[in-house]
Amino acid sequence: MQRKLTVVLALSSLVTAGAVGVATADVSELPVYGVTSSGLDQEQAQQLQRAFGLKDVQRSESGAVSFADEQRYQYLPTVDKGQGRPDEDGNETTQTALDTEALKRIRTISTEEATKRAQEGLRAAGVLPGNASPTAQHTTFELADPNGRNALTANLDTSVTYTFQLGGIPLEGEGANIRVSFDAQGVTAVSHAARTYDKAGTVKVNDLAYGAKLCQKYLGASVKAEASYVYVAAPLEDKTDKVEPSFRCTGRNDDGGAPQAITLPAAVGAELPQPGPGQEPRPQAQFKVQGAGTQVGSEGTGNCAGLPNTAANIGTFNTEAGNHGITRQFSWLDGNAWESDFKDPAFAGGDDTNWADDVDLTYWQGHGSGTGFYFTGCSNHTDDKLANTDARWGQNDVEWMSLFTCQVLEDSTGGQTWAQRWGQAFRGLHQINSFTTVSYNSANHGGKFGHYMWRSPFLWWNNPMKVRDAWAQASIDTQPASVRWATMGVYLPASGGLGNYDDYFWGKGSVGPDYASTGWFWRISGTS
């Protein structure tokens, strides 16, 4: 299930649509599907709550239902080690150590058992669409030693996610999202946002060769593009009465990296996404007063990189920050987004101490790979790719580098593991939040991330989430089941396993101190 009128990943490097199935077979017409129901009503939400034995569920006005157990959701056993060193702004910190023995004792249910329980619960509640198919995976915790070798792996929970089809063609989007997570005790989280459909005629569509050319035009010359058919399920809050076919655009960059994939209309004569107004060009040299207090920054490459939703997505992140009184120090888009903003000054042209490393959290969106992220087609200041080898973060300020891009934390590439590639970036940095797989270009991920991280409590629920949990939940809400989100950080075995596992954003809960890397790292990853 995807989630936003957006994107997908690139799985091959040919301008072709050679996969088997309806989505990759050329046709001249495809069905249009009318919406027969949208979301769950209050009675259905209560039935879902009873079926899984939940204390409560939250139901939005549009009928999206969610639940996350605030004690057991993606639980990692840690031990409070007392007060740590104040951070660079004088904020108090709390040290946390990994409880490895408790971690080893965690028992999760099998993927088969989780699937069985999810199916039974959703059927009992009467809220399992007939076009939904389950897959199950574990959320995992890993430790990597200084040689990049795996020193420990433990499953934290088992999650069942659903994919959808209409007439053999994938249905993807925020409005096609059902997910249930289990620990040994029972359900720890539920997401349910779906519609039901009936056929409502047909529409003439362009063929896949046309689609591949269209995808190439949007994604740019550096991407070897391919197209397949897909239906896009808009968020439930976007009132819609039908879905028409689209092209899913995927591909590979020249160096093997995968762009965020996008969706474009497939119907003959359909209106294509049009670029909105851009930012005024930023000056080449810029005097900037060093900020004080809690701050965030954002950057992204949008239309110039073939990503039509980036400006909207960055906007939702900025809006959430403003709504919660958090200062946004900078927000650069397209040609104003510069590689030098993320590069350490030790390297020619690097200026991260004035930008990405001069705020507490930096949020980025664009194309990426296991070895960096790209500004191709947008800017070349002072390069069009921020390589992992040029990253040295946390020496100045930044705690959480949040990279909404593809494959940054993938298991291995170029003969190096995730820890070997990105370990040198940790110079006081607490976490990198990103993905092990390709991610889908979204117009809402940043806003979801900010909401979960900064939201205000109401009665006994709606508490702010830890930064890593907020990243996971935003990705669950906006990405398909094929996408795995991930967070990595420093692990200090000689100091009893200290690390920044449980950081909240400043003012929302405890935050750990800055740690110098000793070559050991942890990673948590899970399915969307």
Coordinates of C-alpha atoms in Angstrom, one line a residue:
M1 CA 0.0 0.0 0.0
Q2 CA 1.5 3.3 -0.8
R3 CA 0.2 6.4 0.6
K4 CA 0.1 9.8 -1.1
L5 CA -0.4 10.8 -4.7
T6 CA 3.2 10.1 -5.2
V7 CA 5.8 7.6 -5.8
V8 CA 7.5 4.4 -5.9
L9 CA 10.8 2.8 -6.3
A10 CA 13.0 1.7 -9.0
L11 CA 13.7 -2.0 -9.3
S12 CA 15.3 -2.3 -12.7
S13 CA 17.5 -0.3 -14.9
L14 CA 15.7 -0.6 -18.3
V15 CA 13.3 1.7 -20.0
T16 CA 10.8 -1.1 -20.2
A17 CA 7.7 -2.6 -18.6
G18 CA 8.6 -6.2 -18.8
A19 CA 7.1 -7.5 -15.6
V20 CA 4.3 -10.0 -15.8
G21 CA 0.8 -8.9 -14.9
V22 CA -1.9 -6.5 -15.7
A23 CA 0.0 -3.5 -14.4
T24 CA 2.7 -4.0 -17.0
A25 CA 0.6 -5.1 -20.0
D26 CA -0.2 -2.7 -22.7
V27 CA -3.9 -1.8 -23.0
S28 CA -6.0 0.9 -24.7
E29 CA -8.6 1.2 -22.0
L30 CA -8.7 0.6 -18.3
P31 CA -11.5 0.6 -15.7
V32 CA -12.5 3.6 -13.7
Y33 CA -13.6 2.7 -10.1
G34 CA -16.2 4.6 -8.2
V35 CA -15.9 5.0 -4.4
T36 CA -18.7 3.1 -2.5
S37 CA -17.4 3.8 1.0
S38 CA -14.6 5.7 2.6
G39 CA -13.1 5.1 6.0
L40 CA -14.8 3.6 9.1
D41 CA -17.8 5.0 10.9
Q42 CA -17.9 5.2 14.7
E43 CA -19.5 1.8 15.0
Q44 CA -16.9 0.1 12.8
A45 CA -14.1 1.7 14.7
Q46 CA -15.6 0.3 17.9
Q47 CA -15.9 -3.1 16.4
L48 CA -12.2 -2.9 15.4
Q49 CA -11.3 -1.9 18.9
R50 CA -13.2 -4.8 20.4
A51 CA -11.9 -7.3 17.9
F52 CA -8.3 -6.6 18.9
G53 CA -9.0 -6.0 22.6
L54 CA -7.7 -2.4 22.5
K55 CA -8.0 0.2 25.3
D56 CA -9.0 2.8 22.8
V57 CA -8.6 3.9 19.2
Q58 CA -8.5 7.3 17.5
R59 CA -10.8 8.0 14.6
S60 CA -10.4 11.1 12.4
E61 CA -13.3 13.0 10.9
S62 CA -12.5 11.3 7.6
G63 CA -12.8 7.8 9.1
A64 CA -9.1 6.9 9.4
V65 CA -8.6 4.8 12.6
S66 CA -5.3 4.4 14.5
F67 CA -3.9 3.0 17.7
A68 CA -0.4 2.8 19.2
D69 CA 0.3 1.4 22.7
E70 CA 2.5 4.1 24.3
Q71 CA 4.4 1.6 26.4
R72 CA 4.8 -1.3 24.0
Y73 CA 5.0 0.3 20.5
Q74 CA 8.3 -0.7 19.0
Y75 CA 9.6 -1.3 22.5
L76 CA 13.3 -1.4 23.0
P77 CA 14.5 -2.3 26.6
T78 CA 16.8 0.4 28.0
V79 CA 18.0 1.6 31.4
D80 CA 18.0 5.1 32.7
K81 CA 21.6 6.0 33.6
G82 CA 21.0 9.4 35.0
Q83 CA 21.9 12.9 34.0
G84 CA 24.3 13.4 31.1
R85 CA 26.4 16.4 30.0
P86 CA 24.4 19.4 28.9
D87 CA 24.1 19.9 25.2
E88 CA 25.7 22.8 23.2
D89 CA 22.7 25.1 24.1
G90 CA 22.8 24.2 27.8
N91 CA 19.9 21.8 27.7
E92 CA 19.7 19.1 30.3
T93 CA 20.2 15.5 29.0
T94 CA 19.5 12.0 30.3
Q95 CA 21.8 9.0 29.6
T96 CA 20.2 5.8 28.4
A97 CA 21.9 2.4 28.1
L98 CA 20.7 -0.6 26.0
D99 CA 19.6 -3.6 28.2
T100 CA 21.1 -6.3 26.0
E101 CA 20.0 -9.2 28.2
A102 CA 16.4 -8.0 28.2
L103 CA 16.6 -7.5 24.5
K104 CA 17.7 -11.1 24.0
R105 CA 14.7 -12.3 26.1
I106 CA 12.2 -10.6 23.8
R107 CA 10.0 -13.2 22.0
T108 CA 7.9 -12.2 19.0
I109 CA 5.2 -14.2 17.3
S110 CA 5.9 -15.7 13.9
T111 CA 4.9 -14.0 10.7
E112 CA 2.4 -16.8 10.0
E113 CA 0.7 -16.4 13.4
A114 CA 0.6 -12.6 13.1
T115 CA -1.0 -12.9 9.7
K116 CA -3.6 -15.3 11.0
R117 CA -4.4 -13.0 14.0
A118 CA -4.7 -9.9 11.8
Q119 CA -7.0 -11.6 9.3
E120 CA -9.2 -13.0 12.0
G121 CA -9.5 -9.6 13.8
L122 CA -10.2 -7.5 10.7
R123 CA -12.8 -10.1 9.6
A124 CA -14.4 -10.2 13.0
A125 CA -14.8 -6.4 12.9
G126 CA -16.1 -6.6 9.3
V127 CA -13.4 -4.1 8.1
L128 CA -11.2 -6.3 5.8
P129 CA -11.7 -5.2 2.2
G130 CA -11.9 -8.1 -0.3
N131 CA -9.0 -6.7 -2.4
A132 CA -6.5 -6.6 0.5
S133 CA -3.6 -9.1 0.7
P134 CA -1.4 -9.5 3.8
T135 CA 2.3 -9.7 4.2
A136 CA 4.2 -9.9 7.5
Q137 CA 7.7 -8.8 8.6
H138 CA 9.6 -8.2 11.8
T139 CA 10.8 -4.8 13.2
T140 CA 14.4 -5.5 13.9
F141 CA 17.2 -4.1 16.1
E142 CA 20.8 -4.6 15.1
L143 CA 24.3 -3.8 16.4
A144 CA 27.3 -3.4 14.1
D145 CA 30.9 -3.7 15.3
P146 CA 33.8 -1.4 14.1
N147 CA 34.3 -3.8 11.1
G148 CA 30.7 -3.4 10.1
R149 CA 29.9 -7.0 11.1
N150 CA 26.6 -7.8 12.7
A151 CA 27.2 -8.3 16.5
L152 CA 23.5 -8.7 17.5
T153 CA 20.1 -8.9 15.8
A154 CA 16.8 -9.1 17.7
N155 CA 13.2 -8.9 16.5
L156 CA 11.1 -6.3 18.4
D157 CA 7.6 -7.0 16.9
T158 CA 5.8 -8.6 14.0
S159 CA 3.8 -6.3 11.6
V160 CA 1.2 -7.3 9.1
T161 CA 0.7 -4.8 6.2
Y162 CA -1.8 -5.0 3.4
T163 CA -1.4 -4.4 -0.3
F164 CA -4.4 -3.7 -2.5
Q165 CA -5.4 -4.3 -6.2
L166 CA -8.2 -3.2 -8.5
G167 CA -8.7 -5.6 -11.4
G168 CA -5.1 -6.9 -11.0
I169 CA -3.5 -3.4 -10.9
P170 CA -2.0 -2.1 -7.7
L171 CA -3.9 0.4 -5.6
E172 CA -1.5 2.5 -3.6
G173 CA -1.7 5.6 -1.5
E174 CA -2.5 7.0 2.0
G175 CA -6.1 5.9 1.4
A176 CA -5.1 2.2 1.0
N177 CA -3.4 1.6 4.3
I178 CA -4.1 -1.2 6.7
R179 CA -1.4 -2.4 9.2
V180 CA -1.5 -4.4 12.5
S181 CA 1.5 -4.9 14.8
F182 CA 1.9 -7.5 17.5
D183 CA 4.3 -8.3 20.3
A184 CA 4.0 -11.5 22.4
Q185 CA 1.2 -9.9 24.5
G186 CA -1.0 -8.9 21.6
V187 CA -1.7 -5.9 19.4
T188 CA 0.7 -2.9 19.8
A189 CA -0.5 -0.7 16.9
V190 CA -3.2 -0.5 14.2
S191 CA -3.6 1.7 11.2
H192 CA -6.8 1.6 9.0
A193 CA -7.5 4.0 6.2
A194 CA -9.2 2.4 3.2
R195 CA -12.1 2.8 0.7
T196 CA -14.2 0.3 -1.1
Y197 CA -14.9 0.5 -4.9
D198 CA -17.1 -0.7 -7.8
K199 CA -16.4 -0.4 -11.5
A200 CA -17.8 2.8 -13.0
G201 CA -16.9 2.6 -16.7
T202 CA -13.6 2.8 -18.5
V203 CA -11.2 5.4 -19.7
K204 CA -8.8 5.5 -22.7
V205 CA -5.2 5.3 -21.5
N206 CA -1.8 6.0 -23.0
D207 CA 0.4 2.9 -23.6
L208 CA 3.4 2.0 -21.5
A209 CA 5.9 3.2 -24.1
Y210 CA 4.3 6.6 -23.8
G211 CA 4.4 6.2 -20.0
A212 CA 8.1 5.4 -20.0
K213 CA 8.8 8.6 -22.1
L214 CA 6.7 10.7 -19.8
C215 CA 8.4 9.3 -16.7
Q216 CA 11.8 10.0 -18.3
K217 CA 10.7 13.6 -19.0
Y218 CA 9.9 14.1 -15.3
L219 CA 12.6 12.1 -13.6
G220 CA 15.4 13.5 -15.9
A221 CA 18.1 12.3 -18.2
S222 CA 20.2 10.8 -15.4
V223 CA 17.4 8.2 -14.6
K224 CA 16.7 5.1 -16.7
A225 CA 12.9 5.2 -16.3
E226 CA 10.2 2.6 -16.5
A227 CA 6.5 2.7 -16.2
S228 CA 3.7 0.5 -15.0
Y229 CA 0.0 1.1 -14.3
V230 CA -1.3 1.9 -10.8
Y231 CA -4.4 3.4 -9.1
V232 CA -3.6 6.0 -6.6
A233 CA -5.7 6.1 -3.4
A234 CA -5.7 9.7 -2.0
P235 CA -5.8 10.3 1.7
L236 CA -9.3 9.9 3.2
E237 CA -9.4 13.6 4.0
D238 CA -9.2 14.3 0.3
K239 CA -12.8 13.7 -0.8
T240 CA -12.9 11.8 -4.0
D241 CA -15.6 9.8 -5.7
K242 CA -13.5 7.8 -8.2
V243 CA -10.0 6.7 -9.1
E244 CA -8.6 6.6 -12.6
P245 CA -5.4 4.8 -13.9
S246 CA -2.0 6.4 -13.4
F247 CA 1.6 5.6 -14.4
R248 CA 4.0 4.5 -11.7
C249 CA 7.4 6.0 -12.7
T250 CA 10.5 4.2 -11.3
G251 CA 14.1 3.8 -12.4
R252 CA 17.8 3.9 -11.6
N253 CA 20.3 6.7 -11.6
D254 CA 23.5 6.4 -13.6
D255 CA 25.4 5.4 -10.4
G256 CA 22.8 2.7 -9.4
G257 CA 20.9 4.8 -6.9
A258 CA 17.1 4.8 -7.0
P259 CA 15.1 7.9 -7.3
Q260 CA 11.9 8.4 -5.4
A261 CA 9.3 7.2 -7.8
I262 CA 6.3 9.3 -8.7
T263 CA 2.8 8.7 -10.2
L264 CA 1.5 10.6 -13.3
P265 CA -2.0 10.4 -14.9
A266 CA -2.3 7.7 -17.6
A267 CA -5.6 8.7 -19.0
V268 CA -5.5 10.2 -22.5
G269 CA -5.8 14.0 -22.2
A270 CA -5.4 14.0 -18.4
E271 CA -3.9 17.1 -16.9
L272 CA -0.3 16.6 -15.8
P273 CA 1.2 18.1 -12.6
Q274 CA 2.4 21.7 -13.2
P275 CA 5.2 23.3 -11.2
G276 CA 4.1 26.0 -8.7
P277 CA 5.9 29.3 -8.1
G278 CA 9.5 28.8 -7.0
Q279 CA 11.6 30.6 -4.5
E280 CA 13.6 33.6 -5.4
P281 CA 17.2 32.6 -6.0
R282 CA 19.3 32.7 -2.8
P283 CA 22.4 34.8 -2.8
Q284 CA 25.7 33.0 -3.4
A285 CA 27.2 34.5 -0.2
Q286 CA 24.9 35.0 2.7
F287 CA 25.4 36.5 6.1
K288 CA 23.5 34.6 8.7
V289 CA 23.2 35.3 12.4
Q290 CA 23.8 32.1 14.4
G291 CA 20.5 31.1 16.0
A292 CA 19.8 30.3 19.6
G293 CA 17.3 27.9 21.1
T294 CA 15.5 25.0 19.5
Q295 CA 15.5 25.2 15.7
V296 CA 14.8 23.1 12.6
G297 CA 15.7 23.5 8.9
S298 CA 14.4 21.9 5.8
E299 CA 15.6 21.4 2.2
G300 CA 14.4 19.5 -0.8
T301 CA 14.6 19.0 -4.6
G302 CA 11.2 19.1 -6.3
N303 CA 10.2 19.8 -9.8
C304 CA 13.7 20.3 -11.0
A305 CA 14.3 16.6 -9.9
G306 CA 11.0 15.4 -11.3
L307 CA 9.4 15.2 -7.8
P308 CA 6.1 17.1 -7.9
N309 CA 5.2 16.7 -4.2
T310 CA 8.4 18.0 -2.6
A311 CA 7.4 21.6 -2.1
A312 CA 4.0 20.6 -0.6
N313 CA 5.7 18.1 1.7
I314 CA 8.4 20.5 2.9
G315 CA 5.6 23.0 3.5
T316 CA 3.7 20.5 5.7
F317 CA 6.8 20.0 7.8
N318 CA 7.4 23.8 8.1
T319 CA 3.7 24.4 9.0
E320 CA 3.9 21.8 11.8
A321 CA 7.0 23.4 13.2
G322 CA 5.4 26.8 13.2
N323 CA 2.2 25.5 14.7
H324 CA 4.2 24.2 17.7
G325 CA 6.3 27.3 18.2
I326 CA 9.5 25.8 16.8
T327 CA 11.7 28.2 14.9
R328 CA 12.5 27.3 11.3
Q329 CA 15.9 28.7 10.6
F330 CA 16.0 27.9 6.8
S331 CA 14.0 26.2 4.1
W332 CA 15.5 25.9 0.7
L333 CA 13.9 24.3 -2.4
D334 CA 15.0 23.2 -5.9
G335 CA 17.9 25.5 -7.1
N336 CA 18.2 26.9 -3.6
A337 CA 18.9 23.5 -2.1
W338 CA 22.7 23.1 -2.1
E339 CA 25.0 20.2 -1.5
S340 CA 27.3 22.6 0.4
D341 CA 24.7 23.0 3.1
F342 CA 25.3 19.4 4.2
K343 CA 29.0 19.1 3.5
D344 CA 31.5 19.5 6.3
P345 CA 33.8 22.6 6.0
A346 CA 36.8 20.2 6.1
F347 CA 36.0 19.6 2.4
A348 CA 36.1 22.2 -0.3
G349 CA 33.0 24.3 -0.3
G350 CA 31.5 22.7 2.7
D351 CA 29.3 25.0 4.8
D352 CA 27.1 22.7 7.0
T353 CA 28.0 24.7 10.2
N354 CA 25.8 27.5 8.9
W355 CA 22.9 25.3 7.7
A356 CA 22.3 21.5 8.2
D357 CA 24.5 21.4 11.3
D358 CA 23.3 24.7 12.8
V359 CA 19.9 23.5 13.8
D360 CA 18.6 20.7 16.1
L361 CA 16.9 18.7 13.3
T362 CA 17.3 18.9 9.5
Y363 CA 14.6 17.4 7.2
W364 CA 15.6 16.6 3.6
Q365 CA 13.6 15.3 0.7
G366 CA 14.9 14.2 -2.7
H367 CA 16.6 11.4 -4.6
G368 CA 19.2 9.2 -2.8
S369 CA 21.2 6.1 -2.6
G370 CA 23.3 4.1 -0.1
T371 CA 26.2 6.5 -0.7
G372 CA 24.5 9.9 -0.5
F373 CA 21.7 12.1 -1.9
Y374 CA 21.3 14.1 -5.0
F375 CA 20.9 17.7 -6.2
T376 CA 21.1 16.7 -9.9
G377 CA 19.1 18.9 -12.2
C378 CA 18.6 21.5 -9.4
S379 CA 21.9 22.9 -8.3
N380 CA 25.7 22.2 -8.3
H381 CA 26.9 24.1 -5.3
T382 CA 29.6 22.8 -4.9
D383 CA 28.5 19.4 -6.1
D384 CA 25.3 17.7 -7.3
K385 CA 25.6 14.8 -4.8
L386 CA 26.3 14.9 -1.0
A387 CA 28.5 11.8 -0.6
N388 CA 28.5 9.9 2.6
T389 CA 32.2 10.5 2.9
D390 CA 31.6 14.3 3.0
A391 CA 29.2 14.1 6.0
R392 CA 30.4 15.1 9.5
W393 CA 27.3 16.0 11.5
G394 CA 26.8 17.1 15.1
Q395 CA 30.1 18.9 15.6
N396 CA 28.1 22.2 15.7
D397 CA 24.5 21.5 16.7
V398 CA 22.4 19.0 14.8
E399 CA 21.0 16.0 16.7
W400 CA 18.6 14.4 14.2
M401 CA 19.4 14.2 10.5
S402 CA 16.1 13.1 8.9
L403 CA 16.5 12.1 5.2
F404 CA 13.3 11.4 3.3
T405 CA 15.1 9.8 0.4
C406 CA 16.0 6.3 -0.9
Q407 CA 18.3 3.6 0.3
V408 CA 20.5 5.7 2.6
L409 CA 20.6 3.0 5.2
E410 CA 20.4 0.0 3.0
D411 CA 22.1 -3.1 4.2
S412 CA 25.1 -3.0 1.9
T413 CA 26.3 -1.3 -1.2
G414 CA 29.8 -1.0 -2.8
G415 CA 31.1 -3.6 -0.4
Q416 CA 30.2 -1.5 2.7
T417 CA 27.5 -1.9 5.3
W418 CA 25.2 0.8 6.5
A419 CA 27.4 1.3 9.5
Q420 CA 30.6 1.5 7.5
R421 CA 29.2 4.0 5.1
W422 CA 27.6 6.4 7.5
G423 CA 29.4 5.9 10.8
Q424 CA 31.9 8.7 10.1
A425 CA 29.0 11.1 9.9
F426 CA 28.4 10.8 13.7
R427 CA 30.4 13.6 15.3
G428 CA 27.9 14.4 18.0
L429 CA 24.9 13.5 15.8
H430 CA 22.3 11.4 17.7
Q431 CA 20.4 9.7 14.8
I432 CA 20.0 9.4 11.0
N433 CA 16.4 8.7 10.1
S434 CA 15.9 7.4 6.6
F435 CA 15.1 4.2 4.7
T436 CA 16.8 0.9 3.7
T437 CA 14.7 0.7 0.5
V438 CA 13.5 3.2 -2.0
S439 CA 10.8 5.5 -0.7
Y440 CA 7.8 7.1 -2.3
N441 CA 7.7 10.9 -3.0
S442 CA 5.0 12.2 -0.7
A443 CA 3.2 15.4 -0.1
N444 CA 2.5 14.7 3.5
H445 CA 5.4 12.8 5.1
G446 CA 7.1 15.8 6.7
G447 CA 3.9 17.1 8.3
K448 CA 3.1 13.6 9.7
F449 CA 6.6 13.4 11.1
G450 CA 6.4 16.8 12.8
H451 CA 2.9 16.1 14.1
Y452 CA 3.8 12.8 15.8
M453 CA 7.0 14.3 17.2
W454 CA 5.5 17.6 18.5
R455 CA 1.9 16.9 19.2
S456 CA 0.3 17.9 22.5
P457 CA -1.1 15.3 25.0
F458 CA -4.8 15.0 25.5
L459 CA -6.0 13.2 28.6
W460 CA -4.1 9.9 28.7
W461 CA -3.1 9.6 25.0
N462 CA -1.8 11.6 22.1
N463 CA 1.6 12.1 23.8
P464 CA 4.5 13.1 21.6
M465 CA 6.4 10.2 20.1
K466 CA 10.2 9.6 20.3
V467 CA 11.9 10.9 17.2
R468 CA 12.5 7.4 15.8
D469 CA 8.9 6.4 16.5
A470 CA 7.6 9.6 14.8
W471 CA 9.8 8.8 11.8
A472 CA 8.5 5.2 11.7
Q473 CA 4.8 6.2 12.0
A474 CA 5.0 9.0 9.4
S475 CA 6.5 6.4 7.0
I476 CA 3.8 3.8 7.9
D477 CA 1.2 6.4 7.1
T478 CA 2.6 7.5 3.8
Q479 CA 4.7 4.7 2.3
P480 CA 3.7 1.3 0.8
A481 CA 4.3 -2.1 2.4
S482 CA 7.5 -2.6 0.3
V483 CA 9.2 0.3 2.0
R484 CA 11.4 -0.2 5.1
W485 CA 12.1 2.8 7.3
A486 CA 15.2 2.9 9.5
T487 CA 17.0 4.8 12.2
M488 CA 20.7 4.4 13.2
G489 CA 22.8 5.8 16.0
V490 CA 26.0 5.5 18.1
Y491 CA 26.5 2.5 20.5
L492 CA 29.1 2.7 23.3
P493 CA 29.9 -0.8 24.6
A494 CA 32.7 0.3 26.9
S495 CA 30.3 2.7 28.7
G496 CA 27.7 0.0 29.4
G497 CA 25.8 0.4 26.0
L498 CA 25.0 4.1 26.1
G499 CA 23.3 5.5 23.1
N500 CA 20.6 7.9 21.8
Y501 CA 17.9 5.2 21.4
D502 CA 15.0 7.0 23.2
D503 CA 15.4 10.7 22.2
Y504 CA 12.3 12.9 22.1
F505 CA 12.5 16.3 20.5
W506 CA 13.6 19.0 22.9
G507 CA 10.9 19.9 25.3
K508 CA 8.8 16.8 24.5
G509 CA 10.7 14.3 26.7
S510 CA 14.2 13.2 27.6
V511 CA 17.1 13.6 25.2
G512 CA 20.5 12.0 25.5
P513 CA 23.9 13.8 25.4
D514 CA 26.1 14.0 22.3
Y515 CA 28.4 11.0 22.1
A516 CA 31.6 10.5 20.2
S517 CA 31.6 7.4 18.0
T518 CA 33.8 4.4 18.9
G519 CA 32.9 2.5 15.7
W520 CA 29.9 0.7 17.1
F521 CA 26.4 1.5 15.8
W522 CA 22.8 0.4 16.2
R523 CA 19.9 0.4 13.7
I524 CA 16.2 -0.2 14.0
S525 CA 14.2 -0.9 10.8
G526 CA 10.7 -2.0 10.0
T527 CA 8.1 -2.3 7.3
S528 CA 5.7 0.5 6.4

